[in-house]
Amino acid sequence: MTARTPLWPILTDPLLRQNPVTLQILGICSALAVTTSLATAITMCVSLTVVVTLAAGLISTIRRHIPDSIRLIVQIVIIASLVIVIDQVLQAYFAEISRTLSIFVALITTNCLVLGRTESFARHNAPLPAMTDAFGNGLGYSLILVIIGGLRELFGQGQLLGRQVLPLAEEGGWFTPLSLMLLAPSAFFMLGGLVWAIRSIRPEQAEVPEHMPPRAEPAE
Amino acid sequence: MAGFDPLNPWRRLLALPNETRMKTLFVAFAVSAVCALLVSGATVLLRPIQTANRAAEAQARIEALVRGIPGMAPILELSGGTLSTVVIDLEDGAAAEGVTPATLDEALSEPSNWTALDRGADLAGLGRRPDYAQIYLLREGEDVSLVLLPVSGAGYNGRIDAVLALRGDMNTIAGMAVTQHSETPGLGARIEEPAWLAEFPGTETRGLDGNLRFSVARGDASSAYEVDGITGATRTSNAVTQMIRFWLGPEGYGPLLAAIRRGEF
Amino acid sequence: MSELWPLFLRATFVENMPLSFFLGLCTFLALSRRPETAMGLGLAMILVLGVTVPLNKIVYDAVLAAGAWGWAGLPEIDLSYLSLIAFIGVIAATVQLIEMLTDRYLPAVHAAFGVFLPLLTVQCAILAGSLFMVERQYSLAESAVFGLGAGTGFAIAVVMLSAVRSRLAYADLPAGLRGLGITFIFTGLLSLGFASFALMAAE
């Protein structure tokens, strides 16, 4: 009997230990732009997770027959087709959110995360482990996006999923929204902060310094 | 053995080494064919749902718009709660012959039912204007007491679609709702905020001389013909001004409004 | 003509792809450690965006848009849902072509690009340029100007970041913040700086 690759670590690794966004720098491209509200962030996460899981499954199924010369374009075509289908589904059933997401759902096609997983894992593994890995990476990506999206909406508008959680000052409450949260820089700062937090919890992820400062004299 | 024949060429193809030309072409074709089927299938299946949803959304916005107009809700109850709708011919300002709300989309898919606009007349940046439009009316006896006009124009970041409601004098705005836009969040996108839209009711569009004087002001409104501008969103505000001026002018609903005022409608 | 220069400035500064729209961040962050690599990437971005956006505009109008097949007697055909795949195909072909041409006729330029050219085939920013062009319905001239502007903006941003990162390498940072963490925070500061352009060239 062939050795069964244990699926649980494949699923949970990308959550913290090998998070695609904070460690592998994959998938940030179109991610941060959609985190101004939690609803759009969640829609993006679901879309990406579905696309990456299905793409990994499909590519893994035909992995033995993809010629090397056209392998990249074959993967891109499969991913693009899945993205178009998802985009059409969103336009049909979630038209409002689809408009807010505009081109970013289409950009899942060139998302380094999707291509990265299919290129490195799905092409060399059986469908079930490949889909599990893809799903796990999708979850890791979703974790980061949901945190950032939630915080940005909470502090930028006092709302979560459209419902007013912190009463606005102009409506008699105490909360004055931080408009900075609605602008691009806040997502960068939060991401930097998240990276710092994760690398403090797991110091093995911290990068090696490129230059060692000259050692001061030994302490007296 | 005879039973394997249909599968044999398939198996042989799959068994080819990946780098041969035959295999490469086969895989390329197969992948393209499957993906094309997938994409086209999904699009064809979902298109009717998308159009239906868009129509339902537009309808819901219109109903919400009317209900939000101060004083309109009781009048609406009296008249039975529904608005009558008709497709009008924009050139004549009269009901269109041969085009109904159901056949409107079909009619507008023909390029001959659109009129090109020259630069001087094209205030809203549309390039061309449909010859037919579906409007909604409320009548009190013989008179038209409210008319809802769909308008659109080129915004800063894409097209803006809106519905403008005019009172029976065809001059005072009863309300406005924005149904679609792609403006900058926090700036131009504030045109969809109820707080800003609440300034429209009561704003007049034409001066005593009959000229269109409506505009979105830079800063606070200073006359009965203006609404407050949105800080940092000058281009979007200008786009709204131009859009409303175009559609209330001679190339838009001007003939229709004149006809209603004359009592011919 | 008078609209093109403001469009260029807007594409370069106000709507800077990596700093305002988070597009192309993977390559932006990965290739900004040294100013030399950043310059190569920047030049490649200007060239590829400046060529692919107008090219995709032509393809879109001729093949994909609703009514594009009117000349063949099939005006109802609307293939715009295939734009994604078509654009990627055009981008891949363009990148390949540029690489072959520069390798043959302009070897110095080819050396300046380094290995970045093929990387740009799957770069979000390149695809986004074409998608924005469709969404905002730019004309051909506007597409070209927008493409060049977007590429220039990307180049400016990545070179600025690389200049700072090459010095951050000597900084004494907390271990968790080293590398990626501080880069994100600094990119946020850059983005904040560029956001001030939005107020200068307010709509």
XYZ file of C-alpha atoms in Angstrom:
688
model
C 0.000 0.000 0.000
C 1.394 3.377 -0.922
C 2.189 5.640 1.977
C -0.703 8.044 2.610
C 0.392 11.636 2.932
C -1.097 12.803 6.219
C -3.672 15.419 5.332
C -4.075 17.300 8.619
C -0.646 19.003 8.616
C -1.132 19.866 4.953
C -4.333 21.620 5.905
C -3.135 23.428 9.005
C 0.421 24.357 8.083
C -0.577 27.311 5.907
C -2.586 28.810 8.746
C 0.278 29.996 10.902
C 3.443 28.086 10.297
C 3.578 28.562 6.561
C 1.090 31.352 6.040
C 1.159 32.263 2.370
C 0.761 35.984 2.969
C 3.018 36.645 5.905
C 5.764 34.151 5.237
C 5.799 33.310 1.586
C 4.766 36.792 0.396
C 2.179 35.266 -1.893
C -1.189 36.617 -2.787
C -1.018 40.105 -1.339
C -1.344 41.700 -4.729
C -5.056 42.073 -5.055
C -5.856 41.202 -1.484
C -5.394 44.433 0.429
C -7.468 46.560 -1.895
C -10.650 44.710 -0.984
C -10.262 44.873 2.778
C -12.006 48.208 3.317
C -15.008 46.280 4.531
C -15.426 42.832 6.019
C -18.083 41.730 3.524
C -15.898 42.335 0.479
C -12.937 40.736 2.236
C -14.938 37.594 2.972
C -16.266 37.425 -0.594
C -12.725 37.714 -1.922
C -11.511 34.999 0.454
C -14.266 32.608 -0.544
C -13.696 33.289 -4.249
C -9.973 32.742 -4.009
C -10.285 29.607 -1.878
C -12.789 28.082 -4.304
C -10.636 28.945 -7.318
C -7.386 27.672 -5.826
C -8.953 24.444 -4.545
C -10.669 23.608 -7.825
C -7.670 24.634 -9.888
C -5.373 22.472 -7.767
C -7.778 19.574 -8.152
C -8.041 19.931 -11.928
C -4.354 20.428 -12.524
C -3.450 17.604 -10.213
C -5.785 15.283 -12.127
C -4.033 15.933 -15.427
C -0.598 16.438 -13.944
C 0.967 13.445 -15.626
C 0.041 14.675 -19.073
C 1.045 18.327 -19.118
C 3.977 18.915 -21.471
C 6.660 21.078 -19.928
C 6.706 23.593 -22.766
C 3.112 24.673 -22.247
C 2.732 23.983 -18.555
C 2.486 27.597 -17.428
C -0.084 28.605 -19.992
C -2.169 25.483 -19.355
C -2.305 26.330 -15.661
C -3.165 29.944 -16.379
C -5.951 28.988 -18.789
C -7.514 26.632 -16.253
C -7.274 29.223 -13.488
C -8.619 31.984 -15.736
C -11.601 29.873 -16.745
C -12.452 29.136 -13.120
C -12.132 32.826 -12.290
C -14.482 33.784 -15.110
C -17.047 31.270 -13.877
C -16.784 32.583 -10.307
C -17.067 36.154 -11.570
C -20.234 35.289 -13.484
C -21.696 33.579 -10.421
C -20.935 36.628 -8.289
C -22.492 38.958 -10.830
C -25.591 36.809 -10.883
C -26.156 36.352 -7.157
C -24.168 39.057 -5.377
C -24.317 41.945 -7.800
C -23.632 44.708 -5.246
C -20.485 43.122 -3.880
C -19.368 42.163 -7.360
C -19.421 45.829 -8.337
C -17.320 46.824 -5.323
C -14.804 44.103 -6.059
C -14.667 45.240 -9.703
C -11.457 44.020 -11.264
C -10.035 42.299 -8.222
C -11.912 39.069 -8.718
C -10.506 38.958 -12.236
C -7.050 39.534 -10.781
C -7.256 36.255 -8.879
C -6.066 34.866 -12.203
C -2.604 36.313 -11.783
C -2.574 35.944 -8.043
C 0.828 34.565 -7.113
C -0.784 32.397 -4.465
C -2.898 30.409 -6.893
C -0.206 29.957 -9.484
C 2.363 29.319 -6.777
C 0.417 26.435 -5.243
C -0.461 24.800 -8.541
C 3.101 25.118 -9.789
C 4.797 23.858 -6.660
C 2.374 21.417 -5.063
C -0.521 20.413 -7.297
C 1.707 19.427 -10.172
C 3.499 16.830 -8.118
C 0.811 15.401 -5.884
C -2.396 13.435 -6.075
C -5.691 15.326 -6.272
C -6.778 14.915 -2.654
C -3.564 16.174 -1.007
C -3.308 18.875 -3.663
C -6.813 20.131 -2.951
C -6.216 19.955 0.786
C -3.039 21.998 0.440
C -4.810 24.508 -1.758
C -7.716 24.751 0.666
C -5.322 25.205 3.569
C -3.514 28.011 1.787
C -6.841 29.585 0.973
C -7.699 29.462 4.669
C -4.360 30.990 5.634
C -4.939 33.790 3.171
C -8.502 34.224 4.439
C -7.313 34.461 8.025
C -5.107 37.448 7.252
C -7.694 39.140 5.064
C -10.533 38.711 7.546
C -8.443 40.165 10.371
C -7.385 43.176 8.340
C -10.817 43.655 6.775
C -12.554 43.424 10.116
C -10.212 45.882 11.818
C -10.365 48.349 8.957
C -14.130 48.348 8.811
C -14.436 48.495 12.580
C -12.119 51.454 13.030
C -12.800 53.107 9.715
C -16.587 53.125 9.909
C -17.493 51.654 13.269
C -19.316 48.875 11.452
C -18.916 45.159 11.020
C -20.646 43.546 8.048
C -22.661 46.711 7.612
C -24.043 46.737 11.112
C -23.102 49.700 13.296
C -21.118 48.304 16.214
C -19.510 51.472 17.523
C -22.002 54.338 17.696
C -20.895 57.222 15.505
C -20.280 60.610 17.105
C -22.348 62.374 14.499
C -25.286 60.200 15.447
C -24.996 60.843 19.142
C -22.428 58.200 20.022
C -18.790 58.514 21.010
C -16.897 56.996 18.099
C -15.247 59.183 15.505
C -14.210 57.034 12.568
C -10.535 56.955 11.614
C -10.679 57.827 7.934
C -7.100 56.664 7.553
C -8.459 53.142 7.838
C -10.273 53.563 4.562
C -7.119 54.528 2.728
C -4.391 52.279 1.390
C -1.605 52.958 3.939
C -3.542 51.508 6.849
C -3.608 48.060 5.242
C 0.159 48.144 4.851
C 0.671 49.160 8.460
C -1.673 46.442 9.676
C 0.001 43.838 7.538
C 3.397 44.897 8.865
C 2.027 44.684 12.384
C 0.542 41.233 11.743
C 3.819 39.982 10.314
C 5.605 41.301 13.382
C 3.084 39.606 15.674
C 3.307 36.251 13.900
C 7.083 36.336 13.838
C 7.177 37.152 17.522
C 5.003 34.127 18.260
C 7.098 31.962 15.979
C 10.618 33.382 15.991
C 11.814 30.762 13.532
C 10.080 32.731 10.783
C 12.083 35.890 11.391
C 14.531 36.772 8.668
C 18.257 36.596 9.095
C 19.823 40.063 9.205
C 21.780 40.878 6.074
C 24.490 42.761 7.874
C 25.605 42.158 11.417
C 26.299 45.410 13.257
C 29.882 45.553 14.498
C 30.032 44.129 18.014
C 30.546 46.779 20.695
C 33.232 46.195 23.300
C 32.293 43.449 25.752
C 30.242 44.830 28.633
C 32.314 45.923 31.592
C -10.191 -7.397 -27.552
C -12.865 -6.008 -29.836
C -14.443 -4.220 -26.850
C -11.262 -2.172 -26.253
C -11.202 -0.679 -29.733
C -13.086 2.551 -29.011
C -10.763 3.307 -26.091
C -7.538 2.375 -27.823
C -6.713 5.633 -29.642
C -7.539 7.541 -26.448
C -5.217 5.370 -24.401
C -2.517 5.628 -27.009
C -2.707 9.400 -26.979
C -2.461 9.524 -23.228
C 0.427 7.114 -23.246
C 2.539 9.337 -25.491
C 5.517 10.965 -23.804
C 4.635 14.496 -22.776
C 7.164 16.317 -24.900
C 6.092 15.013 -28.300
C 4.434 17.509 -30.613
C 1.344 15.334 -30.937
C 0.817 15.187 -27.214
C 1.471 18.897 -26.742
C -1.094 19.813 -29.374
C -3.608 17.334 -27.983
C -3.277 18.608 -24.428
C -3.449 22.217 -25.582
C -6.613 21.556 -27.572
C -8.247 19.429 -24.896
C -7.635 21.971 -22.151
C -8.856 24.840 -24.319
C -11.973 22.937 -25.339
C -12.902 21.959 -21.791
C -12.276 25.466 -20.463
C -14.215 27.073 -23.305
C -17.167 24.789 -22.585
C -16.988 25.553 -18.885
C -16.837 29.313 -19.343
C -19.415 29.576 -22.095
C -21.750 27.207 -20.302
C -21.592 29.190 -17.094
C -22.062 32.507 -18.877
C -25.017 31.336 -20.952
C -26.703 29.769 -17.931
C -26.163 32.736 -15.672
C -26.869 35.606 -18.041
C -30.672 35.516 -17.618
C -30.296 35.468 -13.843
C -27.927 38.426 -14.010
C -30.302 40.507 -16.119
C -33.237 39.552 -13.917
C -31.320 40.497 -10.780
C -30.235 43.809 -12.275
C -33.811 44.603 -13.221
C -35.069 43.610 -9.764
C -32.415 45.748 -8.134
C -33.289 48.762 -10.267
C -36.963 48.272 -9.462
C -36.259 48.060 -5.738
C -34.245 51.271 -5.848
C -36.992 53.094 -7.658
C -39.562 51.973 -5.116
C -37.279 52.982 -2.271
C -36.703 56.338 -3.930
C -40.385 57.099 -4.182
C -41.068 55.993 -0.641
C -38.246 58.204 0.586
C -39.612 61.376 -1.000
C -41.246 63.448 1.749
C -44.984 63.594 1.265
C -44.994 61.098 -1.552
C -45.734 58.018 0.495
C -49.370 58.945 1.302
C -50.006 60.003 -2.301
C -48.636 56.690 -3.437
C -51.026 54.855 -1.089
C -53.958 56.812 -2.486
C -53.139 55.964 -6.065
C -53.010 52.274 -5.280
C -49.321 52.093 -4.530
C -47.973 51.481 -7.987
C -46.418 53.671 -10.569
C -47.386 53.367 -14.152
C -44.531 52.874 -16.534
C -44.169 53.616 -20.198
C -41.420 53.609 -22.781
C -41.068 57.000 -24.381
C -39.469 58.175 -27.563
C -36.967 60.827 -26.519
C -37.073 62.806 -29.777
C -40.843 63.307 -29.768
C -41.383 63.377 -26.058
C -44.291 61.013 -26.492
C -45.022 57.376 -25.806
C -42.982 55.157 -28.094
C -44.853 53.230 -30.706
C -44.029 49.591 -30.898
C -41.647 49.461 -27.976
C -42.832 48.215 -24.597
C -40.929 47.774 -21.338
C -40.577 44.085 -22.206
C -39.119 44.732 -25.640
C -37.013 47.723 -24.617
C -33.761 45.790 -24.131
C -34.147 44.201 -27.524
C -34.843 47.534 -29.169
C -31.789 49.088 -27.540
C -29.511 46.318 -28.744
C -29.948 47.702 -32.265
C -27.387 50.407 -33.037
C -29.994 52.221 -35.151
C -31.976 53.031 -32.015
C -29.176 55.131 -30.635
C -28.332 58.692 -31.661
C -24.738 59.851 -31.793
C -24.095 63.113 -29.966
C -21.682 65.775 -31.149
C -19.228 67.156 -28.649
C -21.087 70.372 -28.023
C -24.320 68.630 -27.132
C -22.727 65.723 -25.264
C -22.660 67.283 -21.792
C -22.721 63.990 -19.952
C -19.893 62.382 -21.933
C -22.057 59.561 -23.203
C -21.031 59.561 -26.847
C -24.443 58.339 -27.912
C -27.926 58.446 -26.474
C -30.667 55.779 -26.623
C -33.754 56.818 -28.515
C -36.060 55.069 -26.065
C -36.244 55.184 -22.292
C -38.534 53.667 -19.701
C -39.969 56.235 -17.318
C -42.340 55.940 -14.367
C -45.282 58.241 -13.688
C -47.745 58.999 -10.980
C -50.985 60.597 -12.026
C -53.524 62.521 -10.007
C -56.566 62.448 -12.180
C -55.546 63.943 -15.502
C -52.305 65.535 -14.326
C -48.918 63.984 -13.882
C -47.855 64.590 -10.279
C -44.518 62.791 -10.319
C -42.211 61.493 -12.978
C -39.160 59.260 -12.510
C -36.484 59.600 -15.164
C -33.517 57.227 -15.515
C -30.371 59.215 -16.244
C -26.751 58.291 -16.804
C -23.474 60.023 -17.446
C -19.728 59.565 -17.469
C -18.421 59.823 -13.918
C -14.837 60.131 -12.798
C -14.186 56.414 -12.726
C -16.892 54.916 -14.869
C -20.531 55.355 -15.693
C -22.976 56.771 -13.166
C -26.592 55.574 -13.393
C -29.281 57.339 -11.425
C -33.009 57.975 -11.263
C -34.240 61.555 -11.008
C -37.718 62.279 -9.706
C -39.451 65.512 -10.726
C -42.602 66.966 -9.243
C -45.676 67.831 -11.258
C -44.322 71.242 -12.328
C -41.526 69.378 -14.141
C -39.092 71.803 -12.588
C -38.634 70.950 -8.930
C -36.693 67.845 -8.053
C -38.614 65.458 -5.832
C -35.633 63.214 -5.160
C -32.722 61.336 -6.630
C -31.324 57.837 -6.273
C -28.000 56.593 -7.623
C -28.288 53.030 -8.898
C -24.790 52.439 -10.144
C -21.391 54.106 -10.000
C -17.669 53.336 -9.737
C -16.507 56.474 -7.975
C -13.749 56.736 -5.394
C -14.798 55.370 -2.006
C -14.977 58.102 0.602
C -14.975 60.846 -2.019
C -17.029 60.560 -5.203
C -18.796 57.483 -3.887
C -20.582 59.685 -1.376
C -23.109 60.477 -4.084
C -24.932 57.354 -3.004
C -25.114 58.408 0.644
C -28.638 59.214 1.854
C -27.326 62.337 3.599
C -26.215 63.890 0.333
C -29.198 62.695 -1.690
C -31.538 64.192 0.927
C -30.537 67.653 -0.309
C -32.137 67.135 -3.697
C -35.853 67.364 -2.868
C -37.005 70.921 -3.420
C -34.105 71.971 -5.614
C -35.259 73.729 -8.735
C -33.765 73.004 -12.083
C -34.851 75.856 -14.352
C -34.653 79.581 -13.791
C -37.526 81.950 -14.558
C -36.084 82.432 -18.039
C -36.435 78.726 -18.750
C -32.709 78.022 -18.796
C -31.301 75.067 -16.887
C -29.606 76.351 -13.771
C -29.217 73.231 -11.683
C -25.725 72.479 -10.441
C -23.819 70.764 -7.687
C -22.027 73.634 -5.980
C -18.354 73.819 -5.068
C -18.773 73.989 -1.336
C -22.148 74.856 0.093
C -25.217 75.522 -1.997
C -25.992 79.202 -2.350
C -29.234 79.238 -4.287
C -32.409 77.259 -4.815
C -30.839 75.723 -7.886
C -27.855 74.170 -6.145
C -27.062 71.276 -3.851
C -23.988 71.132 -1.620
C -20.868 69.823 -3.291
C -18.765 66.952 -1.958
C -15.341 68.021 -0.686
C -12.505 66.463 -2.652
C -14.857 65.109 -5.294
C -15.106 67.996 -7.697
C -15.013 65.874 -10.823
C -17.737 63.539 -9.603
C -19.833 66.529 -8.556
C -19.344 68.123 -11.979
C -20.244 64.851 -13.624
C -23.547 64.801 -11.720
C -24.251 68.418 -12.715
C -23.561 67.734 -16.373
C -25.540 64.518 -16.290
C -28.654 66.176 -14.920
C -28.331 69.162 -17.233
C -27.987 66.905 -20.251
C -30.994 64.768 -19.473
C -33.225 67.702 -18.610
C -32.106 69.478 -21.761
C -33.205 69.298 -25.394
C -31.205 66.131 -26.166
C -32.616 64.256 -23.184
C -36.051 64.436 -21.623
C -36.573 68.078 -22.611
C -39.247 67.336 -25.237
C -41.011 64.986 -22.824
C -41.067 67.529 -20.003
C -42.342 70.210 -22.358
C -45.096 67.859 -23.527
C -46.125 67.092 -19.953
C -46.183 70.780 -19.062
C -48.388 71.496 -22.041
C -50.731 68.795 -20.796
C -50.297 66.695 -23.890
C -49.032 63.639 -22.160
C -4.973 66.456 -25.976
C -5.494 68.599 -22.917
C -6.915 65.604 -21.056
C -3.909 63.367 -21.660
C -1.357 65.108 -19.474
C -3.587 65.120 -16.353
C -4.368 61.482 -17.123
C -0.663 60.670 -17.190
C -0.080 62.442 -13.888
C -3.056 60.729 -12.334
C -1.889 57.291 -13.454
C 1.628 57.947 -12.207
C 1.050 59.591 -8.830
C -2.544 59.735 -7.689
C -3.522 56.213 -8.702
C -0.120 54.666 -8.246
C -0.555 50.972 -8.839
C 1.440 49.468 -6.000
C 0.887 52.234 -3.471
C -2.744 53.174 -3.996
C -4.239 50.036 -5.462
C -1.982 47.320 -4.046
C -1.344 45.957 -7.511
C 1.822 44.128 -8.428
C 2.937 43.907 -4.816
C 4.535 40.486 -5.074
C 7.154 41.618 -7.578
C 7.210 45.060 -5.988
C 8.303 43.641 -2.653
C 10.390 40.778 -3.915
C 12.519 42.821 -6.301
C 13.061 45.994 -4.326
C 16.049 45.040 -2.234
C 18.594 46.725 -4.460
C 18.228 49.838 -6.600
C 19.768 48.088 -9.611
C 17.175 45.341 -9.723
C 14.464 47.884 -9.040
C 15.508 49.994 -12.023
C 15.428 46.967 -14.290
C 11.963 46.061 -13.054
C 10.745 49.637 -13.443
C 11.929 49.907 -17.034
C 10.356 46.566 -17.899
C 7.044 47.667 -16.352
C 6.972 50.918 -18.356
C 7.642 49.080 -21.580
C 5.224 46.217 -21.069
C 2.367 48.382 -19.744
C 2.903 51.004 -22.421
C 2.583 48.343 -25.113
C -0.015 45.925 -23.747
C -2.710 48.385 -22.654
C -3.245 49.988 -26.092
C -2.755 46.600 -27.748
C -5.446 45.066 -25.573
C -7.669 48.029 -26.354
C -7.398 47.186 -30.051
C -8.078 43.514 -29.382
C -11.045 44.374 -27.151
C -12.648 46.675 -29.697
C -12.014 44.374 -32.637
C -12.956 41.032 -31.136
C -14.472 41.091 -27.693
C -16.752 44.066 -27.186
C -20.490 43.869 -27.761
C -21.168 44.569 -31.400
C -17.551 44.075 -32.435
C -18.556 41.471 -34.988
C -21.054 43.788 -36.635
C -18.995 43.920 -39.805
C -19.440 40.171 -40.240
C -23.172 40.449 -39.784
C -23.185 39.217 -36.174
C -23.755 42.335 -34.072
C -25.365 40.519 -31.141
C -22.224 38.641 -30.225
C -20.729 39.835 -26.942
C -17.506 38.062 -26.068
C -16.449 40.443 -23.321
C -16.560 37.628 -20.780
C -13.539 36.134 -22.510
C -11.487 39.306 -22.020
C -9.533 37.780 -19.164
C -8.093 34.940 -21.165
C -7.610 37.066 -24.269
C -5.696 39.756 -22.377
C -3.428 37.218 -20.719
C -2.711 35.683 -24.093
C -1.849 39.055 -25.571
C 0.327 39.955 -22.588
C 2.200 36.659 -22.716
C 2.792 37.027 -26.439
C 3.897 40.663 -26.083
C 6.327 39.876 -23.309
C 7.801 37.016 -25.311
C 8.093 39.225 -28.391
C 9.735 42.082 -26.501
C 12.199 39.682 -24.990
C 13.133 38.194 -28.347
C 13.427 41.590 -30.030
C 15.557 43.163 -27.326
C 17.757 40.105 -27.144
C 18.416 40.312 -30.876
C 18.592 44.034 -31.538
C 19.121 45.830 -28.240
C 21.258 43.560 -26.065
C 22.115 46.358 -23.645
C 18.439 46.936 -22.941
C 17.907 43.213 -22.632
C 20.672 43.029 -20.049
C 19.082 45.891 -18.122
C 15.789 44.010 -17.930
C 17.494 40.942 -16.578
C 15.189 38.057 -15.812
C 12.175 40.218 -14.984
C 10.544 40.293 -18.356
C 9.098 36.754 -18.300
C 7.982 37.343 -14.714
C 5.719 40.106 -15.869
C 3.474 37.742 -17.801
C 1.615 36.853 -14.634
C 1.927 40.156 -12.867
C -1.299 41.523 -11.456
C -0.412 45.097 -12.352
C -0.039 44.374 -16.052
C -3.380 42.608 -16.258
C -4.956 45.293 -14.081
C -3.848 47.985 -16.537
C -5.865 46.342 -19.281
C -8.838 45.673 -17.011
C -8.943 49.314 -15.870
C -8.801 50.370 -19.500
C -11.963 48.354 -20.183
C -13.756 49.511 -17.036
C -13.052 53.187 -17.668
C -13.635 52.952 -21.413
C -10.455 54.725 -22.424
C -9.792 55.619 -26.047
C -6.669 54.349 -27.791
C -4.639 57.469 -27.016
C -5.821 57.438 -23.420
C -4.917 53.754 -23.136
C -1.377 54.403 -24.275
C -0.949 57.352 -21.934
C -2.510 55.443 -19.053
C -0.225 52.461 -19.676
C 2.900 54.617 -19.772
C 1.795 56.541 -16.705
C 1.018 53.425 -14.707
C 4.386 51.927 -15.624
C 6.198 55.138 -14.702
C 4.395 55.283 -11.366
C 5.378 51.714 -10.615
C 8.979 52.422 -11.570
C 9.177 55.495 -9.348
C 7.654 53.662 -6.398
C 9.848 50.585 -6.665
C 13.062 52.579 -7.048
C 12.185 54.720 -4.038
C 11.470 51.638 -1.953
C 14.678 49.936 -3.036
C 16.736 52.983 -2.104
C 15.338 52.871 1.401
C 15.497 49.091 1.780
C 19.138 48.983 0.827
C 19.742 51.179 3.846
C 17.262 49.440 6.128
C 19.481 46.388 5.769
C 21.878 48.103 8.155
C 19.242 49.077 10.673
C 18.986 47.452 14.060
C 15.438 46.155 14.069
C 13.470 43.827 16.327
C 13.794 40.313 14.950
C 10.115 40.003 14.067
C 10.143 43.222 12.102
C 13.206 42.482 10.016
C 12.792 42.234 6.273
C 9.120 41.855 5.385
C 7.648 43.576 8.433
C 9.533 46.841 8.161
C 9.137 46.800 4.401
C 5.365 46.739 4.760
C 5.402 49.536 7.282
C 7.665 51.635 5.129
C 5.576 50.945 2.055
C 2.624 52.172 4.084
C 4.487 55.413 4.757
C 5.304 55.768 1.060
C 1.663 55.131 0.286
C 0.653 57.818 2.778
C 2.997 60.218 1.041
C 1.541 59.415 -2.343
C -1.962 59.799 -0.951
C -1.206 63.485 -0.505
C -1.012 63.737 -4.287
C -4.668 62.807 -4.354
C -5.519 66.014 -2.554
C -3.296 68.145 -4.804
C -4.789 66.791 -7.992
C -8.215 66.438 -6.381
C -10.888 65.243 -8.749
